[in-house]
mmCIF file of C-alpha atoms and ligand atoms in Angstrom:
data_model
loop_
_atom_site.group_PDB
_atom_site.id
_atom_site.type_symbol
_atom_site.label_atom_id
_atom_site.label_comp_id
_atom_site.label_asym_id
_atom_site.label_seq_id
_atom_site.Cartn_x
_atom_site.Cartn_y
_atom_site.Cartn_z
ATOM 1 C CA MET E 1 -59.447 5.913 32.156
ATOM 2 C CA ASN E 2 -58.502 9.497 32.770
ATOM 3 C CA ILE E 3 -57.347 11.948 30.119
ATOM 4 C CA ARG E 4 -53.677 11.519 31.115
ATOM 5 C CA LYS E 5 -53.798 7.751 30.624
ATOM 6 C CA VAL E 6 -55.491 8.191 27.244
ATOM 7 C CA HIS E 7 -52.662 10.552 26.205
ATOM 8 C CA ILE E 8 -50.018 8.066 27.276
ATOM 9 C CA LEU E 9 -51.803 5.304 25.379
ATOM 10 C CA ILE E 10 -52.040 7.449 22.234
ATOM 11 C CA VAL E 11 -48.313 8.279 22.493
ATOM 12 C CA ILE E 12 -47.429 4.562 22.867
ATOM 13 C CA VAL E 13 -49.633 3.555 19.895
ATOM 14 C CA MET E 14 -48.177 6.370 17.724
ATOM 15 C CA ALA E 15 -44.633 5.389 18.695
ATOM 16 C CA GLY E 16 -45.470 1.805 17.792
ATOM 17 C CA ILE E 17 -46.857 2.797 14.397
ATOM 18 C CA ILE E 18 -43.878 5.073 13.623
ATOM 19 C CA GLY E 19 -41.454 2.429 14.900
ATOM 20 C CA TYR E 20 -43.075 -0.310 12.823
ATOM 21 C CA PHE E 21 -43.114 1.646 9.575
ATOM 22 C CA GLY E 22 -39.685 3.109 10.271
ATOM 23 C CA ILE E 23 -38.125 -0.299 10.797
ATOM 24 C CA THR E 24 -39.971 -1.853 7.872
ATOM 25 C CA HIS E 25 -38.743 0.961 5.702
ATOM 26 C CA ILE E 26 -35.146 0.570 6.879
ATOM 27 C CA SER E 27 -35.182 -3.198 6.436
ATOM 28 C CA GLN E 28 -36.486 -2.990 2.862
ATOM 29 C CA PRO E 29 -33.785 -3.554 0.238
ATOM 30 C CA SER E 30 -32.841 -0.236 -1.261
ATOM 31 C CA CYS E 31 -34.916 0.341 -4.310
ATOM 32 C CA GLN E 32 -32.290 0.035 -7.045
ATOM 33 C CA PRO E 33 -33.239 -0.782 -10.624
ATOM 34 C CA VAL E 34 -32.823 -4.455 -11.558
ATOM 35 C CA ARG E 35 -29.666 -4.902 -13.671
ATOM 36 C CA GLN E 36 -30.400 -5.233 -17.333
ATOM 37 C CA VAL E 37 -29.035 -8.288 -19.062
ATOM 38 C CA ASP E 38 -26.105 -6.954 -21.013
ATOM 39 C CA LEU E 39 -26.506 -7.897 -24.635
ATOM 40 C CA ASP E 40 -23.715 -5.782 -26.015
ATOM 41 C CA GLU E 41 -20.641 -7.356 -27.521
ATOM 42 C CA THR E 42 -18.727 -7.571 -24.297
ATOM 43 C CA SER E 43 -21.131 -10.100 -22.849
ATOM 44 C CA LEU E 44 -23.656 -11.705 -25.133
ATOM 45 C CA VAL E 45 -24.558 -14.828 -23.252
ATOM 46 C CA ILE E 46 -27.272 -14.634 -20.645
ATOM 47 C CA SER E 47 -25.808 -16.737 -17.891
ATOM 48 C CA ARG E 48 -27.757 -19.637 -16.511
ATOM 49 C CA GLN E 49 -29.297 -19.104 -13.093
ATOM 50 C CA THR E 50 -26.976 -20.102 -10.313
ATOM 51 C CA ASP E 51 -28.176 -23.333 -8.810
ATOM 52 C CA LEU E 52 -28.410 -22.878 -5.070
ATOM 53 C CA ASN E 53 -29.794 -26.258 -4.136
ATOM 54 C CA GLU E 54 -27.838 -28.510 -1.887
ATOM 55 C CA THR E 55 -27.509 -31.602 -4.028
ATOM 56 C CA PHE E 56 -23.904 -31.602 -5.136
ATOM 57 C CA SER E 57 -22.282 -34.380 -7.036
ATOM 58 C CA VAL E 58 -19.523 -36.519 -5.613
ATOM 59 C CA LEU E 59 -16.750 -38.082 -7.653
ATOM 60 C CA PRO E 60 -16.676 -41.864 -7.752
ATOM 61 C CA ARG E 61 -13.925 -43.541 -5.738
ATOM 62 C CA MET E 62 -10.933 -44.049 -7.962
ATOM 63 C CA SER E 63 -7.530 -45.586 -7.689
ATOM 64 C CA TYR E 64 -4.597 -43.762 -9.281
ATOM 65 C CA PRO E 65 -0.954 -42.895 -8.528
ATOM 66 C CA GLN E 66 -0.584 -40.352 -5.743
ATOM 67 C CA PRO E 67 0.594 -36.873 -6.728
ATOM 68 C CA PHE E 68 3.593 -35.419 -4.828
ATOM 69 C CA VAL E 69 4.461 -31.721 -4.747
ATOM 70 C CA ASP E 70 8.192 -32.453 -4.971
ATOM 71 C CA LYS E 71 7.813 -34.831 -7.938
ATOM 72 C CA PRO E 72 6.653 -32.923 -10.992
ATOM 73 C CA GLN E 73 5.212 -35.121 -13.719
ATOM 74 C CA ARG E 74 7.430 -33.500 -16.355
ATOM 75 C CA THR E 75 10.565 -31.444 -16.000
ATOM 76 C CA ASP E 76 11.384 -31.101 -19.705
ATOM 77 C CA VAL E 77 8.557 -28.735 -20.649
ATOM 78 C CA LEU E 78 6.809 -25.620 -19.387
ATOM 79 C CA LEU E 79 3.675 -26.693 -17.502
ATOM 80 C CA MET E 80 2.329 -23.259 -16.644
ATOM 81 C CA SER E 81 2.378 -19.887 -18.381
ATOM 82 C CA PRO E 82 3.556 -16.824 -16.432
ATOM 83 C CA TRP E 83 -0.130 -15.928 -15.884
ATOM 84 C CA LEU E 84 -0.750 -19.425 -14.477
ATOM 85 C CA ALA E 85 -2.618 -20.910 -17.408
ATOM 86 C CA PRO E 86 -1.866 -24.643 -17.494
ATOM 87 C CA ILE E 87 -0.218 -26.031 -20.631
ATOM 88 C CA MET E 88 -1.454 -29.466 -21.681
ATOM 89 C CA TRP E 89 1.271 -32.073 -22.180
ATOM 90 C CA GLU E 90 1.108 -35.845 -22.274
ATOM 91 C CA GLY E 91 1.995 -37.280 -18.870
ATOM 92 C CA THR E 92 0.827 -34.296 -16.813
ATOM 93 C CA PHE E 93 -2.836 -35.131 -16.180
ATOM 94 C CA ASN E 94 -5.034 -38.071 -15.353
ATOM 95 C CA ARG E 95 -7.737 -38.437 -17.972
ATOM 96 C CA ASP E 96 -9.966 -40.606 -15.747
ATOM 97 C CA ILE E 97 -10.240 -37.898 -13.100
ATOM 98 C CA LEU E 98 -10.909 -35.228 -15.715
ATOM 99 C CA ASN E 99 -13.586 -37.365 -17.366
ATOM 100 C CA ALA E 100 -15.291 -38.093 -14.053
ATOM 101 C CA GLN E 101 -15.413 -34.363 -13.221
ATOM 102 C CA TYR E 102 -16.601 -33.396 -16.678
ATOM 103 C CA ARG E 103 -19.371 -36.021 -16.839
ATOM 104 C CA GLN E 104 -21.117 -34.342 -13.948
ATOM 105 C CA LYS E 105 -21.543 -31.161 -15.948
ATOM 106 C CA ASN E 106 -23.361 -32.541 -18.990
ATOM 107 C CA PHE E 107 -21.786 -30.003 -21.332
ATOM 108 C CA VAL E 108 -22.220 -29.921 -25.091
ATOM 109 C CA VAL E 109 -19.164 -28.924 -27.105
ATOM 110 C CA GLY E 110 -19.465 -27.486 -30.600
ATOM 111 C CA VAL E 111 -16.759 -27.813 -33.251
ATOM 112 C CA ALA E 112 -16.824 -25.384 -36.170
ATOM 113 C CA THR E 113 -14.969 -26.485 -39.264
ATOM 114 C CA PHE E 114 -14.970 -25.364 -42.874
ATOM 115 C CA ALA E 115 -14.665 -27.321 -46.112
ATOM 116 C CA VAL E 116 -14.941 -24.939 -49.017
ATOM 117 C CA LYS E 117 -13.933 -25.640 -52.595
ATOM 118 C CA LYS E 118 -11.319 -28.374 -52.830
ATOM 119 C CA TYR E 119 -11.086 -28.760 -49.060
ATOM 120 C CA VAL E 120 -14.165 -31.023 -49.169
ATOM 121 C CA ARG E 121 -11.667 -33.819 -49.770
ATOM 122 C CA PHE E 122 -10.552 -33.531 -46.134
ATOM 123 C CA ILE E 123 -14.021 -34.019 -44.596
ATOM 124 C CA GLU E 124 -13.906 -37.790 -44.328
ATOM 125 C CA GLY E 125 -10.463 -37.950 -42.691
ATOM 126 C CA PHE E 126 -11.354 -35.180 -40.273
ATOM 127 C CA LEU E 127 -14.728 -36.539 -39.190
ATOM 128 C CA GLY E 128 -13.618 -40.172 -39.120
ATOM 129 C CA SER E 129 -10.712 -39.414 -36.812
ATOM 130 C CA ALA E 130 -12.605 -36.844 -34.713
ATOM 131 C CA ASN E 131 -15.428 -39.311 -34.174
ATOM 132 C CA LYS E 132 -12.907 -41.657 -32.620
ATOM 133 C CA PHE E 133 -10.490 -39.345 -30.817
ATOM 134 C CA PHE E 134 -12.201 -36.009 -30.120
ATOM 135 C CA LEU E 135 -13.877 -35.906 -26.698
ATOM 136 C CA SER E 136 -14.551 -39.596 -26.921
ATOM 137 C CA GLY E 137 -17.659 -40.561 -24.935
ATOM 138 C CA HIS E 138 -18.803 -36.947 -24.557
ATOM 139 C CA ARG E 139 -21.425 -34.908 -26.382
ATOM 140 C CA VAL E 140 -20.060 -33.076 -29.409
ATOM 141 C CA ASN E 141 -21.866 -31.261 -32.230
ATOM 142 C CA PHE E 142 -19.794 -30.886 -35.373
ATOM 143 C CA TYR E 143 -20.823 -27.907 -37.501
ATOM 144 C CA LEU E 144 -19.477 -28.275 -41.003
ATOM 145 C CA PHE E 145 -19.625 -25.161 -43.180
ATOM 146 C CA THR E 146 -19.336 -25.960 -46.859
ATOM 147 C CA ASP E 147 -20.241 -24.644 -50.292
ATOM 148 C CA GLN E 148 -20.931 -28.219 -51.463
ATOM 149 C CA PRO E 149 -23.293 -29.927 -48.999
ATOM 150 C CA GLU E 150 -23.876 -32.711 -51.534
ATOM 151 C CA LYS E 151 -20.220 -33.748 -51.133
ATOM 152 C CA VAL E 152 -20.498 -34.373 -47.395
ATOM 153 C CA PRO E 153 -20.118 -38.150 -47.017
ATOM 154 C CA SER E 154 -22.759 -39.910 -44.943
ATOM 155 C CA MET E 155 -20.856 -41.290 -41.995
ATOM 156 C CA LYS E 156 -22.006 -43.214 -38.976
ATOM 157 C CA LEU E 157 -20.977 -41.271 -35.910
ATOM 158 C CA ALA E 158 -20.941 -42.332 -32.268
ATOM 159 C CA PRO E 159 -24.365 -41.840 -30.588
ATOM 160 C CA GLU E 160 -23.152 -38.808 -28.605
ATOM 161 C CA LYS E 161 -21.778 -37.081 -31.710
ATOM 162 C CA LYS E 162 -23.905 -35.091 -34.179
ATOM 163 C CA LEU E 163 -23.097 -33.538 -37.522
ATOM 164 C CA PHE E 164 -24.771 -30.375 -38.823
ATOM 165 C CA THR E 165 -24.005 -29.214 -42.346
ATOM 166 C CA ILE E 166 -24.363 -25.510 -43.073
ATOM 167 C CA THR E 167 -24.103 -24.038 -46.548
ATOM 168 C CA VAL E 168 -21.796 -21.059 -46.997
ATOM 169 C CA GLN E 169 -20.643 -19.093 -49.971
ATOM 170 C CA SER E 170 -17.177 -19.475 -51.349
ATOM 171 C CA TYR E 171 -14.641 -16.710 -51.953
ATOM 172 C CA SER E 172 -12.185 -16.584 -54.804
ATOM 173 C CA ARG E 173 -9.113 -16.094 -52.566
ATOM 174 C CA TRP E 174 -8.251 -18.837 -50.093
ATOM 175 C CA GLN E 175 -7.096 -16.174 -47.658
ATOM 176 C CA ASP E 176 -10.647 -14.765 -47.625
ATOM 177 C CA ILE E 177 -12.171 -18.199 -47.039
ATOM 178 C CA SER E 178 -9.841 -18.643 -44.100
ATOM 179 C CA MET E 179 -10.311 -15.128 -42.674
ATOM 180 C CA ASN E 180 -14.093 -15.040 -43.083
ATOM 181 C CA ARG E 181 -14.358 -18.029 -40.774
ATOM 182 C CA MET E 182 -14.076 -15.566 -37.898
ATOM 183 C CA ASP E 183 -17.090 -13.600 -39.166
ATOM 184 C CA ILE E 184 -19.199 -16.677 -39.821
ATOM 185 C CA ILE E 185 -18.410 -18.089 -36.379
ATOM 186 C CA SER E 186 -19.229 -14.801 -34.678
ATOM 187 C CA ASN E 187 -22.592 -14.561 -36.517
ATOM 188 C CA HIS E 188 -23.474 -18.168 -35.878
ATOM 189 C CA ILE E 189 -22.862 -17.703 -32.165
ATOM 190 C CA ARG E 190 -25.440 -14.912 -32.150
ATOM 191 C CA THR E 191 -28.024 -16.934 -34.014
ATOM 192 C CA HIS E 192 -27.455 -20.516 -32.836
ATOM 193 C CA TRP E 193 -24.555 -21.556 -30.650
ATOM 194 C CA HIS E 194 -25.528 -19.116 -27.978
ATOM 195 C CA TYR E 195 -28.401 -21.527 -27.237
ATOM 196 C CA GLU E 196 -26.983 -24.830 -28.438
ATOM 197 C CA VAL E 197 -23.550 -25.446 -26.927
ATOM 198 C CA ASP E 198 -21.523 -24.621 -23.818
ATOM 199 C CA TYR E 199 -18.051 -24.568 -25.378
ATOM 200 C CA LEU E 200 -16.980 -23.976 -28.940
ATOM 201 C CA TYR E 201 -13.778 -24.893 -30.805
ATOM 202 C CA SER E 202 -12.718 -23.840 -34.285
ATOM 203 C CA MET E 203 -10.584 -26.367 -36.161
ATOM 204 C CA ASP E 204 -9.041 -26.618 -39.593
ATOM 205 C CA ILE E 205 -10.500 -29.382 -41.745
ATOM 206 C CA ASP E 206 -7.145 -30.434 -43.222
ATOM 207 C CA VAL E 207 -6.157 -32.309 -40.086
ATOM 208 C CA GLN E 208 -6.417 -35.798 -38.687
ATOM 209 C CA MET E 209 -6.423 -36.973 -35.100
ATOM 210 C CA PHE E 210 -4.246 -39.883 -34.032
ATOM 211 C CA GLU E 211 -4.571 -39.785 -30.259
ATOM 212 C CA HIS E 212 -7.182 -38.722 -27.739
ATOM 213 C CA ILE E 213 -8.040 -35.066 -27.458
ATOM 214 C CA GLY E 214 -10.145 -35.076 -24.340
ATOM 215 C CA VAL E 215 -11.747 -32.790 -21.805
ATOM 216 C CA GLU E 216 -8.317 -31.401 -20.884
ATOM 217 C CA ILE E 217 -8.947 -28.919 -23.707
ATOM 218 C CA ILE E 218 -12.050 -27.460 -22.042
ATOM 219 C CA ASP E 219 -11.634 -24.018 -20.515
ATOM 220 C CA THR E 220 -12.799 -20.424 -20.884
ATOM 221 C CA LEU E 221 -10.281 -19.289 -23.506
ATOM 222 C CA VAL E 222 -7.970 -21.817 -25.110
ATOM 223 C CA GLY E 223 -5.120 -21.349 -27.589
ATOM 224 C CA THR E 224 -2.804 -23.895 -29.209
ATOM 225 C CA ILE E 225 0.936 -23.242 -29.357
ATOM 226 C CA SER E 226 2.166 -23.569 -32.933
ATOM 227 C CA SER E 227 4.434 -26.517 -33.667
ATOM 228 C CA TRP E 228 6.537 -24.380 -36.001
ATOM 229 C CA GLN E 229 7.497 -21.613 -33.663
ATOM 230 C CA TYR E 230 7.533 -22.857 -30.090
ATOM 231 C CA THR E 231 11.291 -22.469 -29.649
ATOM 232 C CA LYS E 232 11.697 -19.180 -31.488
ATOM 233 C CA PRO E 233 12.423 -15.921 -29.664
ATOM 234 C CA ARG E 234 9.456 -13.564 -29.892
ATOM 235 C CA ASP E 235 11.148 -11.153 -32.270
ATOM 236 C CA SER E 236 11.906 -13.783 -34.880
ATOM 237 C CA ASN E 237 8.533 -15.456 -35.090
ATOM 238 C CA SER E 238 5.672 -14.653 -37.413
ATOM 239 C CA TYR E 239 3.734 -11.942 -35.612
ATOM 240 C CA GLU E 240 2.502 -9.048 -37.704
ATOM 241 C CA ARG E 241 4.845 -6.185 -36.827
ATOM 242 C CA ARG E 242 3.770 -3.478 -39.283
ATOM 243 C CA PRO E 243 2.070 -0.831 -37.154
ATOM 244 C CA GLU E 244 -0.415 -0.034 -39.946
ATOM 245 C CA SER E 245 -2.149 -3.381 -39.423
ATOM 246 C CA ARG E 246 -4.701 -3.867 -36.646
ATOM 247 C CA ALA E 247 -2.936 -7.183 -35.967
ATOM 248 C CA ALA E 248 0.351 -5.441 -35.174
ATOM 249 C CA ILE E 249 2.246 -6.533 -32.081
ATOM 250 C CA PRO E 250 5.082 -4.135 -31.149
ATOM 251 C CA SER E 251 8.540 -5.680 -31.145
ATOM 252 C CA GLY E 252 9.625 -6.862 -27.726
ATOM 253 C CA GLU E 253 6.101 -8.183 -27.043
ATOM 254 C CA GLY E 254 4.530 -11.592 -27.498
ATOM 255 C CA ASP E 255 4.084 -14.744 -25.443
ATOM 256 C CA PHE E 256 3.651 -17.838 -27.585
ATOM 257 C CA TYR E 257 2.813 -18.059 -31.273
ATOM 258 C CA TYR E 258 -0.700 -19.474 -31.495
ATOM 259 C CA ALA E 259 -2.091 -21.528 -34.382
ATOM 260 C CA ALA E 260 -5.388 -20.384 -35.914
ATOM 261 C CA SER E 261 -6.073 -24.009 -36.790
ATOM 262 C CA PHE E 262 -7.314 -24.853 -33.296
ATOM 263 C CA TYR E 263 -8.667 -22.474 -30.682
ATOM 264 C CA GLY E 264 -11.796 -22.231 -28.594
ATOM 265 C CA GLY E 265 -13.400 -21.728 -25.229
ATOM 266 C CA SER E 266 -16.726 -20.762 -23.761
ATOM 267 C CA VAL E 267 -19.265 -19.491 -26.262
ATOM 268 C CA SER E 268 -19.125 -15.954 -24.886
ATOM 269 C CA GLU E 269 -15.300 -15.813 -25.016
ATOM 270 C CA VAL E 270 -15.155 -17.211 -28.546
ATOM 271 C CA TYR E 271 -17.771 -14.651 -29.509
ATOM 272 C CA LYS E 272 -15.586 -11.831 -28.213
ATOM 273 C CA LEU E 273 -12.482 -13.277 -29.868
ATOM 274 C CA THR E 274 -14.003 -13.847 -33.325
ATOM 275 C CA THR E 275 -15.841 -10.519 -33.298
ATOM 276 C CA ALA E 276 -12.699 -8.600 -32.342
ATOM 277 C CA CYS E 277 -10.473 -10.437 -34.819
ATOM 278 C CA PHE E 278 -12.878 -9.964 -37.689
ATOM 279 C CA LYS E 279 -13.195 -6.278 -36.831
ATOM 280 C CA GLY E 280 -9.407 -6.086 -37.226
ATOM 281 C CA VAL E 281 -9.595 -7.911 -40.565
ATOM 282 C CA THR E 282 -12.300 -5.517 -41.797
ATOM 283 C CA GLU E 283 -10.382 -2.417 -40.721
ATOM 284 C CA ASP E 284 -7.239 -3.731 -42.393
ATOM 285 C CA ARG E 285 -9.212 -4.313 -45.592
ATOM 286 C CA ALA E 286 -10.509 -0.744 -45.480
ATOM 287 C CA ASN E 287 -6.918 0.473 -45.048
ATOM 288 C CA GLY E 288 -5.638 -1.660 -47.912
ATOM 289 C CA ILE E 289 -3.477 -3.919 -45.772
ATOM 290 C CA GLU E 290 -3.628 -7.649 -45.062
ATOM 291 C CA ALA E 291 -1.923 -9.089 -42.001
ATOM 292 C CA LYS E 292 1.052 -11.363 -42.625
ATOM 293 C CA TRP E 293 -0.697 -14.566 -41.582
ATOM 294 C CA HIS E 294 -4.267 -13.372 -42.100
ATOM 295 C CA GLU E 295 -6.659 -14.203 -39.252
ATOM 296 C CA GLU E 296 -3.858 -16.012 -37.401
ATOM 297 C CA SER E 297 -2.064 -12.671 -36.973
ATOM 298 C CA HIS E 298 -5.232 -11.128 -35.528
ATOM 299 C CA LEU E 299 -5.710 -14.137 -33.254
ATOM 300 C CA ASN E 300 -2.154 -13.734 -31.946
ATOM 301 C CA LYS E 301 -2.732 -10.085 -31.180
ATOM 302 C CA TYR E 302 -6.004 -10.896 -29.396
ATOM 303 C CA LEU E 303 -4.476 -13.653 -27.273
ATOM 304 C CA LEU E 304 -1.571 -11.438 -26.296
ATOM 305 C CA TYR E 305 -3.896 -8.887 -24.723
ATOM 306 C CA HIS E 306 -6.589 -11.349 -23.597
ATOM 307 C CA LYS E 307 -4.522 -14.099 -22.049
ATOM 308 C CA PRO E 308 -5.829 -17.616 -22.631
ATOM 309 C CA THR E 309 -6.914 -19.478 -19.514
ATOM 310 C CA ARG E 310 -5.444 -22.729 -20.843
ATOM 311 C CA LEU E 311 -2.886 -23.600 -23.495
ATOM 312 C CA LEU E 312 -2.586 -26.657 -25.658
ATOM 313 C CA SER E 313 0.971 -27.768 -26.305
ATOM 314 C CA PRO E 314 2.118 -28.428 -29.895
ATOM 315 C CA GLU E 315 0.953 -32.051 -29.396
ATOM 316 C CA TYR E 316 -2.471 -30.668 -30.283
ATOM 317 C CA TYR E 317 -1.454 -29.341 -33.668
ATOM 318 C CA TRP E 318 1.701 -31.016 -34.832
ATOM 319 C CA ASP E 319 2.864 -30.338 -38.351
ATOM 320 C CA GLU E 320 3.717 -33.595 -40.101
ATOM 321 C CA GLU E 321 6.505 -31.909 -41.998
ATOM 322 C CA LEU E 322 8.519 -31.389 -38.808
ATOM 323 C CA PRO E 323 10.821 -33.992 -37.282
ATOM 324 C CA GLN E 324 9.343 -35.086 -33.950
ATOM 325 C CA PRO E 325 11.437 -33.871 -30.992
ATOM 326 C CA GLN E 326 11.634 -35.780 -27.710
ATOM 327 C CA ILE E 327 9.323 -33.453 -25.855
ATOM 328 C CA ILE E 328 6.484 -34.381 -28.209
ATOM 329 C CA ARG E 329 5.547 -37.763 -26.763
ATOM 330 C CA VAL E 330 2.313 -38.016 -28.744
ATOM 331 C CA LYS E 331 1.022 -36.415 -31.889
ATOM 332 C CA ARG E 332 -2.635 -36.014 -31.138
ATOM 333 C CA LEU E 333 -3.544 -34.045 -34.214
ATOM 334 C CA SER E 334 -1.553 -33.419 -37.366
ATOM 335 C CA SER E 335 -2.112 -31.427 -40.473
ATOM 336 C CA VAL E 336 -2.618 -33.496 -43.600
ATOM 337 C CA ARG E 337 0.048 -32.926 -46.216
ATOM 338 C CA LYS E 338 -1.542 -31.037 -49.057
ATOM 339 C CA ASP E 339 -0.448 -29.969 -52.485
ATOM 340 C CA LEU E 340 -0.978 -26.235 -52.080
ATOM 341 C CA LYS E 341 -1.042 -25.593 -55.819
ATOM 342 C CA ASP E 342 -3.844 -28.074 -56.130
ATOM 343 C CA VAL E 343 -6.084 -27.340 -53.117
ATOM 344 C CA ARG E 344 -5.802 -23.580 -52.895
ATOM 345 C CA SER E 345 -7.277 -21.187 -55.363
ATOM 346 C CA GLU E 346 -5.176 -19.723 -58.122
ATOM 347 C CA MET E 347 -4.244 -16.433 -56.451
ATOM 348 C CA PRO E 348 -0.779 -16.782 -54.880
ATOM 349 C CA ASP E 349 -0.199 -15.605 -51.327
ATOM 350 C CA PRO E 350 2.521 -12.924 -51.269
ATOM 351 C CA HIS E 351 3.922 -14.500 -48.103
ATOM 352 C CA PHE E 352 3.939 -18.057 -49.307
ATOM 353 C CA GLU E 353 5.977 -19.488 -52.114
ATOM 354 C CA LEU E 354 3.712 -21.857 -54.033
HETATM 355 N N1 LIG O 1 -10.366 -23.447 -46.190
HETATM 356 C C1 LIG O 1 -11.288 -24.025 -47.067
HETATM 357 N N2 LIG O 1 -11.107 -23.847 -48.414
HETATM 358 C C2 LIG O 1 -10.053 -23.166 -48.940
HETATM 359 C C3 LIG O 1 -9.113 -22.603 -48.040
HETATM 360 C C4 LIG O 1 -9.284 -22.778 -46.685
HETATM 361 O O1 LIG O 1 -12.246 -24.656 -46.642
HETATM 362 O O2 LIG O 1 -9.957 -23.074 -50.170
HETATM 363 C C5 LIG O 1 -10.576 -23.594 -44.734
HETATM 364 C C6 LIG O 1 -10.271 -25.023 -44.265
HETATM 365 O O3 LIG O 1 -11.078 -25.313 -43.145
HETATM 366 C C7 LIG O 1 -8.819 -24.929 -43.872
HETATM 367 C C8 LIG O 1 -8.786 -23.546 -43.240
HETATM 368 O O4 LIG O 1 -9.674 -22.750 -44.034
HETATM 369 O O5 LIG O 1 -8.457 -25.982 -42.991
HETATM 370 C C9 LIG O 1 -7.393 -22.872 -43.178
HETATM 371 O O6 LIG O 1 -6.746 -22.941 -44.421
HETATM 372 P P1 LIG O 1 -5.435 -23.845 -44.618
HETATM 373 O O7 LIG O 1 -5.642 -25.150 -43.947
HETATM 374 O O8 LIG O 1 -5.141 -23.896 -46.092
HETATM 375 O O9 LIG O 1 -4.335 -22.998 -43.870
HETATM 376 P P2 LIG O 1 -2.971 -23.595 -43.248
HETATM 377 O O10 LIG O 1 -3.341 -24.573 -42.168
HETATM 378 O O11 LIG O 1 -2.228 -24.273 -44.373
HETATM 379 O O12 LIG O 1 -2.276 -22.383 -42.722
HETATM 380 MN MN1 LIG O 2 -4.790 -26.096 -42.236
#
């Protein structure tokens, strides 16, 4: 091999080495830092790893009436909000299809409810009816917060339902008991629910269920339209309008009036909601003001600026005191009539004639 050939060979080998390392370098993913899991209050929940395997579940074959685009199931009620959140009404969905879809996901739903002071008397009616009608056949953990755990009746629940009793302190004002629910829920998400459940709903204890409340309530952020105010124009309903309160909604604004007795969603969304609402409550306290309808006013403000992804019609929280209009075909859940003077603490609410 003469010198010239050796040179050519060296040049080819060098080019190969440079080419190889050059290409390998280019084809490497750019060396960016791995994203940190965001544990701040805007996103607490570490999401599960996305499952990329190819086994996907198939719905069972089912027989049901065919849907037609030119034949709406109901024409007497609003089925969709202006931001395209569906509103749940009897006669608009097929529970069998929803159940079949939901079963594939194996979710656990948590229900947070409070029975403090005299409200322990409502536990039995609540749990008895919820055991029968709330997400029947699906996994539900009831979390009952009470100052009197010894008063919780021992009840036989369906095998897929569990009851957890958690002791909480009582407050002298009923408004504080009601408002502090937001704080307790937010804290309990951090410490427990974050790991224990997929969806979380907060419900009043002074209610009973009379009809099925099924998986149609499951979505990312869910509010219930109040049975008292669903026909009222926005400026005459009960929003907090005083600008000094953190719950204030300026006049001319507002979608629906939402009931604080029943709301929920994914754990991370309920965490954001309860944390934000309780922050508002705390700031109001520091400023010597209390919103007109307590945590419900803060909830209404939150849901105005964080639109719910699904709405429950007043069927899902019907007040027994109201005459039942035609559009309410079923009363799924109703408040229990209560003697306010008896069940609430002595301090009168300035907004409520006792
Ligand atoms: N609550 C309670 N003890 C009280 C007051 C309120 O446990 O002394 C809880 C209970 O879960 C109740 C909820 O706070 O359902 C909301 O209060 P309430 O039902 O009196 O409000 P309303 O539905 O009448 O607006
Ligand atoms: Mn209530």
